[in-house]
Amino acid sequence: MASRICIRRIISIIVTFVSFLLLVSFSSFPALASAGGGSNGTRVAFRSGEELLRFQRIKAHLDKMMNASVKTIQSPDGDVIDCVPSHLQPAFEHPKLRGQKPEDAPTERPRITAVHGDADAAAEAADDGEQGLPQAWWRSGESCPEGSIPVVRTTEDDLLRASSVGRFGMKARGGGFARRDSTGGGHEHAVGYVSGAHFYGAKASLNVWPAQVASPAEFSLSQIWVISGAFGHDLNTVEAGWQVSPRLYGDKSPRFFTYWTNDAYQETGCYNLHCSGFVQTSNRIAIGAAISPISAYNGRQFDITILIWKDPKQGHWWLQLGSGALVGYWPSSLFTHLGARADMVQFGGEVVNARPPGAPHTTTQMGSGRFPGEGYARAAYFRNAQVVDWDNSLVPAAGLRLKADRPGCYDIAGGSGGAWGAYFYYGGPGRNARCP
């Protein structure tokens, strides 16, 4: 017995000593070269040996993606796009997906319920077409070959901007979804939601804005959530929309994003392709890339149409942009509750207010930064909010309930009828006379 205790103590001492050596040696050097090829000269301080090892694992993963690339595209906005063979994408490093290849597109998509009516504003909304989503990197004139997917290159600078290496590419624990009774972790929402039934997907069109974000620790997004499980416990979600996040992306451009979790944002899931899980099938859409063009105040409006639905045959949750472009899917094996169906669907906006309690509210904008009362071409909107029913049919989101956590900061107002079906305007400027 004594010998076993002695051995355990020796092992513990060795592990502690090695971790100490790693911390000392690594923090003595400047950060490694970014994607641009030069050193940024920043000294790296890791809080533990475990965080250092995670950094090294992520770095090895990033190098693997870059080395696997069959083509590299320089985007005019500064992004670097690597064309990675689809079977080598991050998804297939997940234990439940290893050895797999991307599934074929579903043979049956949700049946569309025609929406009739007359709305001049609807005619002005841009159609994003079969290609799905216009992005800044398209202006390069280059594209990824068939059999590969475009991956926005993640640099070490991106990693070092994160609040911690361990949470890179993830939302904060306990935040990220609209809890209908309060805000959580500084997350504030203005959403429309349906619940109390079984849902198999959702669809809506939302216009894209250059929302102003007050600090790198904050973000502004607009998205669809497909949800099942218990809030704050074992929540399952799949999510997609647009987001402005200086910390995650290094700039203030609105970017297309995806997210998923199966444990209420605790330890699973991530944005985009920052962890294994989401399987991308498109060679035209770069998840995490900037959207271009975008809406202008009192000018032309550009919106994107997002459809998420559960394939009745394979059970995966597929993501479609525009009128037909498939981005990829979240495998059903990733989830517990969403393995069967969703219990709630939400549409709307979310911001993070990182200001300390008692301080003035953040000026981070939601949507266009204007309140719903300003209407079309001024306020942000969702139109034609629909859900997928048990028969794989798209039907209007009947009984859509509207909820704003702090109406004086970010509000929501809507209606139904005409070419816009179920719709709402939402958003606001954050700090103002009604939101001190």
Short mmCIF file of C-alpha atoms in Angstrom, two decimals:
data_model
loop_
_atom_site.label_atom_id
_atom_site.label_comp_id
_atom_site.label_asym_id
_atom_site.label_seq_id
_atom_site.Cartn_x
_atom_site.Cartn_y
_atom_site.Cartn_z
CA MET A 1 0.00 0.00 0.00
CA ALA A 2 2.80 2.36 0.99
CA SER A 3 4.62 1.69 -2.28
CA ARG A 4 1.50 2.57 -4.31
CA ILE A 5 1.13 5.89 -2.46
CA CYS A 6 4.81 6.60 -3.06
CA ILE A 7 4.47 5.88 -6.79
CA ARG A 8 1.44 8.17 -7.07
CA ARG A 9 3.34 10.97 -5.33
CA ILE A 10 6.30 10.55 -7.68
CA ILE A 11 4.00 10.66 -10.74
CA SER A 12 2.27 13.77 -9.38
CA ILE A 13 5.61 15.51 -8.82
CA ILE A 14 6.79 14.63 -12.34
CA VAL A 15 3.56 15.94 -13.97
CA THR A 16 3.76 19.19 -11.98
CA PHE A 17 7.42 19.66 -12.85
CA VAL A 18 6.87 19.02 -16.60
CA SER A 19 3.92 21.43 -16.67
CA PHE A 20 6.08 24.05 -14.93
CA LEU A 21 8.89 23.60 -17.45
CA LEU A 22 6.45 23.90 -20.35
CA LEU A 23 4.93 27.06 -18.94
CA VAL A 24 8.32 28.68 -18.30
CA SER A 25 9.81 27.71 -21.65
CA PHE A 26 6.78 28.61 -23.76
CA SER A 27 6.03 31.92 -22.05
CA SER A 28 9.66 32.94 -22.59
CA PHE A 29 9.15 33.15 -26.36
CA PRO A 30 7.05 35.48 -28.48
CA ALA A 31 3.90 34.13 -30.11
CA LEU A 32 4.50 32.05 -33.20
CA ALA A 33 4.02 33.52 -36.66
CA SER A 34 0.48 34.32 -37.73
CA ALA A 35 -0.95 33.33 -41.10
CA GLY A 36 0.69 36.38 -42.60
CA GLY A 37 4.09 34.85 -41.94
CA GLY A 38 5.48 37.35 -39.43
CA SER A 39 5.81 37.35 -35.64
CA ASN A 40 3.48 39.66 -33.76
CA GLY A 41 5.90 39.87 -30.85
CA THR A 42 3.20 39.19 -28.25
CA ARG A 43 4.29 37.25 -25.20
CA VAL A 44 2.00 34.38 -24.38
CA ALA A 45 0.91 33.74 -20.79
CA PHE A 46 -0.99 30.54 -20.12
CA ARG A 47 -2.75 30.00 -16.82
CA SER A 48 -2.00 26.29 -16.62
CA GLY A 49 -0.14 23.48 -18.28
CA GLU A 50 -3.49 22.14 -19.44
CA GLU A 51 -4.25 25.39 -21.29
CA LEU A 52 -0.82 25.31 -22.91
CA LEU A 53 -1.36 21.74 -24.10
CA ARG A 54 -4.77 22.71 -25.51
CA PHE A 55 -3.14 25.58 -27.39
CA GLN A 56 -0.62 23.18 -28.87
CA ARG A 57 -3.39 20.74 -29.90
CA ILE A 58 -5.37 23.50 -31.59
CA LYS A 59 -2.23 24.76 -33.31
CA ALA A 60 -1.51 21.26 -34.62
CA HIS A 61 -5.10 21.03 -35.88
CA LEU A 62 -4.80 24.39 -37.68
CA ASP A 63 -1.53 23.34 -39.29
CA LYS A 64 -3.16 20.09 -40.42
CA MET A 65 -6.00 22.00 -42.13
CA MET A 66 -3.58 24.36 -43.85
CA ASN A 67 -1.31 21.54 -45.04
CA ALA A 68 -4.29 19.56 -46.35
CA SER A 69 -5.47 22.46 -48.48
CA VAL A 70 -5.54 21.84 -52.23
CA LYS A 71 -5.91 25.55 -53.00
CA THR A 72 -5.52 28.84 -51.13
CA ILE A 73 -7.58 31.94 -51.91
CA GLN A 74 -6.75 35.45 -50.72
CA SER A 75 -9.98 37.33 -50.07
CA PRO A 76 -10.09 41.08 -50.79
CA ASP A 77 -11.18 41.69 -47.19
CA GLY A 78 -8.04 40.06 -45.78
CA ASP A 79 -9.33 36.56 -45.06
CA VAL A 80 -7.39 33.55 -46.28
CA ILE A 81 -9.58 30.71 -47.56
CA ASP A 82 -8.15 27.19 -47.59
CA CYS A 83 -9.86 24.65 -49.85
CA VAL A 84 -9.75 21.49 -47.72
CA PRO A 85 -10.75 18.05 -49.07
CA SER A 86 -14.22 17.42 -47.70
CA HIS A 87 -13.29 14.08 -46.11
CA LEU A 88 -10.47 15.79 -44.16
CA GLN A 89 -12.64 18.54 -42.66
CA PRO A 90 -12.75 19.03 -38.86
CA ALA A 91 -16.10 17.22 -38.46
CA PHE A 92 -14.56 13.81 -38.95
CA GLU A 93 -12.27 14.16 -35.97
CA HIS A 94 -15.31 13.74 -33.71
CA PRO A 95 -15.28 10.29 -32.05
CA LYS A 96 -18.77 9.53 -33.39
CA LEU A 97 -17.88 10.58 -36.95
CA ARG A 98 -14.38 9.21 -37.49
CA GLY A 99 -13.97 7.32 -40.74
CA GLN A 100 -17.13 8.79 -42.25
CA LYS A 101 -17.55 10.91 -45.35
CA PRO A 102 -20.14 13.59 -46.10
CA GLU A 103 -23.64 12.26 -46.69
CA ASP A 104 -25.41 12.84 -49.99
CA ALA A 105 -27.95 15.65 -50.12
CA PRO A 106 -31.42 14.66 -48.89
CA THR A 107 -33.71 13.43 -51.62
CA GLU A 108 -36.65 15.23 -50.03
CA ARG A 109 -36.68 18.78 -48.74
CA PRO A 110 -39.50 20.44 -46.77
CA ARG A 111 -42.57 21.10 -48.86
CA ILE A 112 -43.12 24.82 -49.24
CA THR A 113 -46.41 26.47 -48.37
CA ALA A 114 -46.89 29.32 -50.85
CA VAL A 115 -47.17 32.79 -49.35
CA HIS A 116 -49.32 35.20 -51.34
CA GLY A 117 -49.92 38.89 -50.91
CA ASP A 118 -48.76 42.28 -51.95
CA ALA A 119 -45.98 44.16 -50.18
CA ASP A 120 -43.85 46.72 -51.96
CA ALA A 121 -41.15 46.35 -49.34
CA ALA A 122 -40.85 42.63 -49.97
CA ALA A 123 -40.12 43.26 -53.64
CA GLU A 124 -37.14 45.40 -52.64
CA ALA A 125 -35.55 42.67 -50.53
CA ALA A 126 -32.68 41.12 -52.46
CA ASP A 127 -32.97 37.47 -53.50
CA ASP A 128 -29.80 35.60 -52.58
CA GLY A 129 -30.51 33.00 -55.25
CA GLU A 130 -29.27 29.48 -55.86
CA GLN A 131 -25.75 30.30 -54.72
CA GLY A 132 -27.15 30.88 -51.25
CA LEU A 133 -25.12 33.71 -49.74
CA PRO A 134 -22.94 36.43 -51.29
CA GLN A 135 -19.63 36.68 -49.43
CA ALA A 136 -16.65 39.03 -49.65
CA TRP A 137 -14.22 36.30 -50.74
CA TRP A 138 -16.20 35.77 -53.94
CA ARG A 139 -14.78 39.07 -55.21
CA SER A 140 -11.44 37.31 -55.63
CA GLY A 141 -12.93 35.55 -58.66
CA GLU A 142 -11.64 32.25 -57.26
CA SER A 143 -13.57 29.23 -55.99
CA CYS A 144 -12.84 25.92 -54.32
CA PRO A 145 -12.82 22.82 -56.55
CA GLU A 146 -15.44 20.11 -56.26
CA GLY A 147 -14.67 17.67 -53.48
CA SER A 148 -13.31 20.40 -51.19
CA ILE A 149 -14.82 22.93 -48.80
CA PRO A 150 -13.75 26.56 -48.18
CA VAL A 151 -12.38 27.01 -44.65
CA VAL A 152 -11.55 30.47 -43.30
CA ARG A 153 -8.01 30.18 -41.98
CA THR A 154 -7.72 30.64 -38.21
CA THR A 155 -4.47 32.29 -37.12
CA GLU A 156 -2.68 32.23 -33.80
CA ASP A 157 -3.71 35.84 -33.31
CA ASP A 158 -7.32 34.61 -33.45
CA LEU A 159 -6.54 32.09 -30.72
CA LEU A 160 -4.82 34.63 -28.51
CA ARG A 161 -7.77 37.05 -28.69
CA ALA A 162 -10.01 34.48 -27.00
CA SER A 163 -10.91 34.97 -23.33
CA SER A 164 -9.17 31.62 -22.77
CA VAL A 165 -7.72 29.02 -25.10
CA GLY A 166 -9.98 26.44 -23.49
CA ARG A 167 -13.10 28.36 -24.60
CA PHE A 168 -11.88 29.33 -28.08
CA GLY A 169 -14.74 29.22 -30.57
CA MET A 170 -17.35 28.62 -27.85
CA LYS A 171 -20.04 30.76 -26.26
CA ALA A 172 -19.77 31.61 -22.58
CA ARG A 173 -21.13 28.99 -20.21
CA GLY A 174 -24.74 29.63 -19.25
CA GLY A 175 -25.32 32.14 -22.02
CA GLY A 176 -26.23 32.21 -25.66
CA PHE A 177 -29.90 31.33 -25.64
CA ALA A 178 -33.00 33.38 -24.87
CA ARG A 179 -34.25 32.44 -21.45
CA ARG A 180 -37.77 33.72 -21.37
CA ASP A 181 -37.68 34.99 -17.78
CA SER A 182 -34.37 36.83 -17.58
CA THR A 183 -31.05 37.63 -19.18
CA GLY A 184 -28.05 35.50 -18.37
CA GLY A 185 -24.33 36.22 -18.29
CA GLY A 186 -24.81 39.64 -19.91
CA HIS A 187 -26.70 38.13 -22.86
CA GLU A 188 -29.70 40.22 -23.90
CA HIS A 189 -32.28 39.21 -26.49
CA ALA A 190 -35.19 40.36 -28.60
CA VAL A 191 -36.80 37.27 -30.11
CA GLY A 192 -39.90 35.70 -31.53
CA TYR A 193 -40.48 32.10 -30.46
CA VAL A 194 -42.88 29.20 -30.74
CA SER A 195 -43.09 26.30 -28.29
CA GLY A 196 -45.51 23.72 -26.95
CA ALA A 197 -45.35 21.45 -30.00
CA HIS A 198 -42.95 19.21 -31.92
CA PHE A 199 -40.86 20.99 -34.56
CA TYR A 200 -38.61 19.56 -37.27
CA GLY A 201 -37.03 22.76 -38.54
CA ALA A 202 -37.42 26.47 -39.16
CA LYS A 203 -37.03 29.01 -41.95
CA ALA A 204 -36.93 32.81 -42.20
CA SER A 205 -35.38 35.69 -44.12
CA LEU A 206 -33.44 38.33 -42.17
CA ASN A 207 -31.64 41.42 -43.34
CA VAL A 208 -27.94 41.87 -42.60
CA TRP A 209 -26.49 45.00 -40.94
CA PRO A 210 -23.07 46.33 -39.91
CA ALA A 211 -24.02 46.41 -36.21
CA GLN A 212 -21.61 48.48 -34.14
CA VAL A 213 -19.97 46.60 -31.25
CA ALA A 214 -18.59 48.66 -28.37
CA SER A 215 -15.77 46.38 -27.19
CA PRO A 216 -13.97 43.20 -28.28
CA ALA A 217 -15.56 41.32 -25.37
CA GLU A 218 -19.05 41.92 -26.82
CA PHE A 219 -20.88 40.73 -29.93
CA SER A 220 -24.11 41.28 -31.80
CA LEU A 221 -25.90 38.56 -33.74
CA SER A 222 -29.15 37.69 -35.46
CA GLN A 223 -30.08 34.06 -35.92
CA ILE A 224 -32.45 31.11 -35.83
CA TRP A 225 -32.29 28.73 -32.85
CA VAL A 226 -33.73 25.20 -33.07
CA ILE A 227 -33.95 23.96 -29.48
CA SER A 228 -34.74 20.91 -27.36
CA GLY A 229 -34.03 19.92 -23.78
CA ALA A 230 -33.87 21.75 -20.47
CA PHE A 231 -32.63 25.35 -20.35
CA GLY A 232 -29.41 25.63 -18.38
CA HIS A 233 -29.01 21.85 -18.03
CA ASP A 234 -28.94 19.57 -21.07
CA LEU A 235 -30.11 21.98 -23.76
CA ASN A 236 -29.54 20.89 -27.38
CA THR A 237 -29.43 23.60 -30.06
CA VAL A 238 -28.50 24.10 -33.69
CA GLU A 239 -28.13 27.73 -34.76
CA ALA A 240 -27.31 29.83 -37.81
CA GLY A 241 -27.33 33.50 -38.75
CA TRP A 242 -25.03 36.52 -38.99
CA GLN A 243 -22.76 37.94 -36.31
CA VAL A 244 -20.38 40.83 -35.59
CA SER A 245 -17.74 39.67 -33.10
CA PRO A 246 -14.35 41.46 -32.97
CA ARG A 247 -12.92 38.92 -30.52
CA LEU A 248 -13.85 35.89 -32.60
CA TYR A 249 -13.11 37.27 -36.09
CA GLY A 250 -10.71 40.18 -35.53
CA ASP A 251 -12.88 42.76 -37.31
CA LYS A 252 -16.36 44.33 -37.28
CA SER A 253 -17.79 42.76 -40.43
CA PRO A 254 -21.10 40.85 -40.27
CA ARG A 255 -20.24 37.20 -40.88
CA PHE A 256 -22.27 34.08 -41.53
CA PHE A 257 -22.01 31.65 -38.63
CA THR A 258 -23.27 28.35 -37.27
CA TYR A 259 -23.32 26.97 -33.73
CA TRP A 260 -24.38 23.84 -31.85
CA THR A 261 -24.35 22.42 -28.33
CA ASN A 262 -25.78 19.37 -26.59
CA ASP A 263 -25.16 20.43 -22.97
CA ALA A 264 -26.39 24.04 -22.67
CA TYR A 265 -23.10 25.58 -23.89
CA GLN A 266 -21.04 23.94 -21.14
CA GLU A 267 -18.39 21.76 -22.81
CA THR A 268 -19.73 20.78 -26.25
CA GLY A 269 -20.21 22.55 -29.54
CA CYS A 270 -18.68 25.63 -31.09
CA TYR A 271 -18.95 28.32 -33.73
CA ASN A 272 -18.47 27.36 -37.34
CA LEU A 273 -15.77 24.73 -37.88
CA HIS A 274 -13.76 25.51 -34.74
CA CYS A 275 -14.47 22.03 -33.40
CA SER A 276 -15.56 18.72 -34.84
CA GLY A 277 -19.28 18.22 -35.42
CA PHE A 278 -20.90 20.16 -38.27
CA VAL A 279 -20.32 18.46 -41.63
CA GLN A 280 -19.95 20.92 -44.49
CA THR A 281 -20.91 19.84 -48.00
CA SER A 282 -20.81 23.16 -49.91
CA ASN A 283 -17.74 24.27 -51.86
CA ARG A 284 -19.24 27.77 -52.28
CA ILE A 285 -20.13 28.94 -48.77
CA ALA A 286 -17.35 29.72 -46.28
CA ILE A 287 -18.72 29.50 -42.74
CA GLY A 288 -17.34 32.42 -40.75
CA ALA A 289 -16.66 34.57 -43.83
CA ALA A 290 -17.95 38.14 -44.24
CA ILE A 291 -21.29 38.72 -45.94
CA SER A 292 -21.26 41.24 -48.79
CA PRO A 293 -23.23 43.30 -49.72
CA ILE A 294 -25.17 44.32 -46.60
CA SER A 295 -28.09 46.61 -45.81
CA ALA A 296 -27.81 50.41 -45.62
CA TYR A 297 -29.91 52.76 -43.52
CA ASN A 298 -32.57 54.32 -45.74
CA GLY A 299 -31.01 52.39 -48.62
CA ARG A 300 -31.25 49.02 -50.29
CA GLN A 301 -31.90 46.02 -48.04
CA PHE A 302 -30.05 42.73 -48.36
CA ASP A 303 -31.40 39.71 -46.57
CA ILE A 304 -30.46 36.07 -46.34
CA THR A 305 -32.84 33.13 -46.15
CA ILE A 306 -31.96 30.36 -43.70
CA LEU A 307 -33.64 26.96 -43.55
CA ILE A 308 -32.78 24.33 -40.93
CA TRP A 309 -34.63 21.03 -41.07
CA LYS A 310 -34.40 17.43 -39.94
CA ASP A 311 -34.12 14.98 -42.82
CA PRO A 312 -36.85 12.36 -42.21
CA LYS A 313 -34.71 9.53 -43.61
CA GLN A 314 -31.23 10.05 -42.16
CA GLY A 315 -32.29 12.17 -39.18
CA HIS A 316 -29.56 14.80 -39.64
CA TRP A 317 -30.27 18.53 -39.24
CA TRP A 318 -29.50 20.17 -42.60
CA LEU A 319 -28.73 23.84 -43.25
CA GLN A 320 -29.80 25.55 -46.47
CA LEU A 321 -29.17 29.11 -47.61
CA GLY A 322 -31.20 30.91 -50.24
CA SER A 323 -33.53 28.97 -52.46
CA GLY A 324 -31.49 25.81 -52.73
CA ALA A 325 -27.84 26.00 -51.63
CA LEU A 326 -27.04 23.36 -48.99
CA VAL A 327 -24.26 24.25 -46.57
CA GLY A 328 -24.10 20.95 -44.70
CA TYR A 329 -25.58 19.20 -41.68
CA TRP A 330 -25.34 18.53 -37.96
CA PRO A 331 -25.32 14.71 -37.57
CA SER A 332 -28.12 13.38 -35.39
CA SER A 333 -25.57 11.36 -33.39
CA LEU A 334 -24.27 14.60 -31.83
CA PHE A 335 -27.47 15.08 -29.86
CA THR A 336 -29.74 13.58 -27.25
CA HIS A 337 -33.03 15.52 -27.42
CA LEU A 338 -32.52 16.85 -30.95
CA GLY A 339 -31.94 13.30 -32.05
CA ALA A 340 -35.73 13.10 -32.21
CA ARG A 341 -37.18 16.59 -32.66
CA ALA A 342 -37.19 20.17 -31.38
CA ASP A 343 -39.45 21.60 -28.67
CA MET A 344 -38.90 25.28 -29.44
CA VAL A 345 -37.84 27.52 -32.31
CA GLN A 346 -36.57 31.08 -31.82
CA PHE A 347 -35.85 33.87 -34.30
CA GLY A 348 -34.19 37.15 -33.39
CA GLY A 349 -31.25 39.08 -32.03
CA GLU A 350 -28.77 38.75 -29.18
CA VAL A 351 -26.03 40.99 -27.80
CA VAL A 352 -23.54 40.62 -24.98
CA ASN A 353 -23.38 43.50 -22.52
CA ALA A 354 -19.97 43.10 -20.87
CA ARG A 355 -20.26 46.24 -18.73
CA PRO A 356 -20.02 45.58 -14.98
CA PRO A 357 -23.14 45.81 -12.79
CA GLY A 358 -24.05 49.43 -12.05
CA ALA A 359 -22.10 50.79 -15.03
CA PRO A 360 -23.84 52.51 -17.96
CA HIS A 361 -25.28 50.05 -20.47
CA THR A 362 -23.19 49.13 -23.50
CA THR A 363 -23.71 50.96 -26.79
CA THR A 364 -23.39 47.72 -28.75
CA GLN A 365 -26.18 47.68 -31.34
CA MET A 366 -28.65 44.93 -32.06
CA GLY A 367 -29.70 44.62 -35.70
CA SER A 368 -29.39 48.02 -37.38
CA GLY A 369 -29.12 49.82 -34.05
CA ARG A 370 -32.61 51.28 -34.55
CA PHE A 371 -35.81 50.52 -32.70
CA PRO A 372 -38.57 48.51 -34.43
CA GLY A 373 -40.84 51.53 -34.80
CA GLU A 374 -38.62 52.97 -37.53
CA GLY A 375 -39.77 50.20 -39.87
CA TYR A 376 -38.52 49.06 -43.25
CA ALA A 377 -35.07 50.17 -44.50
CA ARG A 378 -34.23 51.47 -41.01
CA ALA A 379 -34.87 48.66 -38.53
CA ALA A 380 -33.72 45.03 -38.73
CA TYR A 381 -36.37 42.44 -39.57
CA PHE A 382 -37.25 38.77 -39.85
CA ARG A 383 -39.90 37.92 -42.45
CA ASN A 384 -41.71 34.74 -43.44
CA ALA A 385 -40.95 33.00 -40.14
CA GLN A 386 -41.94 29.36 -40.64
CA VAL A 387 -41.53 26.00 -38.96
CA VAL A 388 -41.28 22.47 -40.34
CA ASP A 389 -44.05 20.19 -39.09
CA TRP A 390 -44.25 16.40 -38.60
CA ASP A 391 -45.16 15.96 -42.29
CA ASN A 392 -41.97 17.71 -43.49
CA SER A 393 -44.01 20.73 -44.59
CA LEU A 394 -43.15 24.39 -44.05
CA VAL A 395 -46.00 26.18 -42.32
CA PRO A 396 -46.26 29.73 -40.89
CA ALA A 397 -44.98 30.14 -37.33
CA ALA A 398 -48.47 30.52 -35.94
CA GLY A 399 -48.75 32.05 -32.48
CA LEU A 400 -45.28 33.58 -32.65
CA ARG A 401 -44.68 35.19 -29.26
CA LEU A 402 -42.41 38.22 -29.01
CA LYS A 403 -40.05 38.80 -26.09
CA ALA A 404 -37.50 41.55 -25.37
CA ASP A 405 -35.34 41.15 -22.25
CA ARG A 406 -34.81 44.93 -21.96
CA PRO A 407 -37.22 46.81 -24.26
CA GLY A 408 -35.64 50.15 -23.46
CA CYS A 409 -32.35 48.90 -24.89
CA TYR A 410 -33.50 46.46 -27.60
CA ASP A 411 -37.15 46.01 -28.53
CA ILE A 412 -39.32 43.91 -30.85
CA ALA A 413 -42.68 44.41 -32.61
CA GLY A 414 -44.37 42.43 -35.39
CA GLY A 415 -47.44 41.09 -37.10
CA SER A 416 -48.56 38.72 -39.84
CA GLY A 417 -50.11 38.74 -43.29
CA GLY A 418 -49.28 39.54 -46.90
CA ALA A 419 -46.05 38.55 -48.60
CA TRP A 420 -44.11 38.75 -45.34
CA GLY A 421 -46.20 36.13 -43.52
CA ALA A 422 -45.23 36.09 -39.85
CA TYR A 423 -42.70 38.90 -39.38
CA PHE A 424 -41.21 41.30 -36.87
CA TYR A 425 -38.85 44.24 -36.57
CA TYR A 426 -36.35 44.18 -33.72
CA GLY A 427 -33.21 45.77 -32.31
CA GLY A 428 -31.97 48.99 -30.81
CA PRO A 429 -28.94 51.10 -29.90
CA GLY A 430 -28.24 49.83 -26.42
CA ARG A 431 -27.52 52.80 -24.15
CA ASN A 432 -29.95 55.69 -24.67
CA ALA A 433 -32.39 57.78 -22.60
CA ARG A 434 -34.59 54.71 -22.05
CA CYS A 435 -31.58 52.46 -21.34
CA PRO A 436 -29.16 54.43 -19.14
#
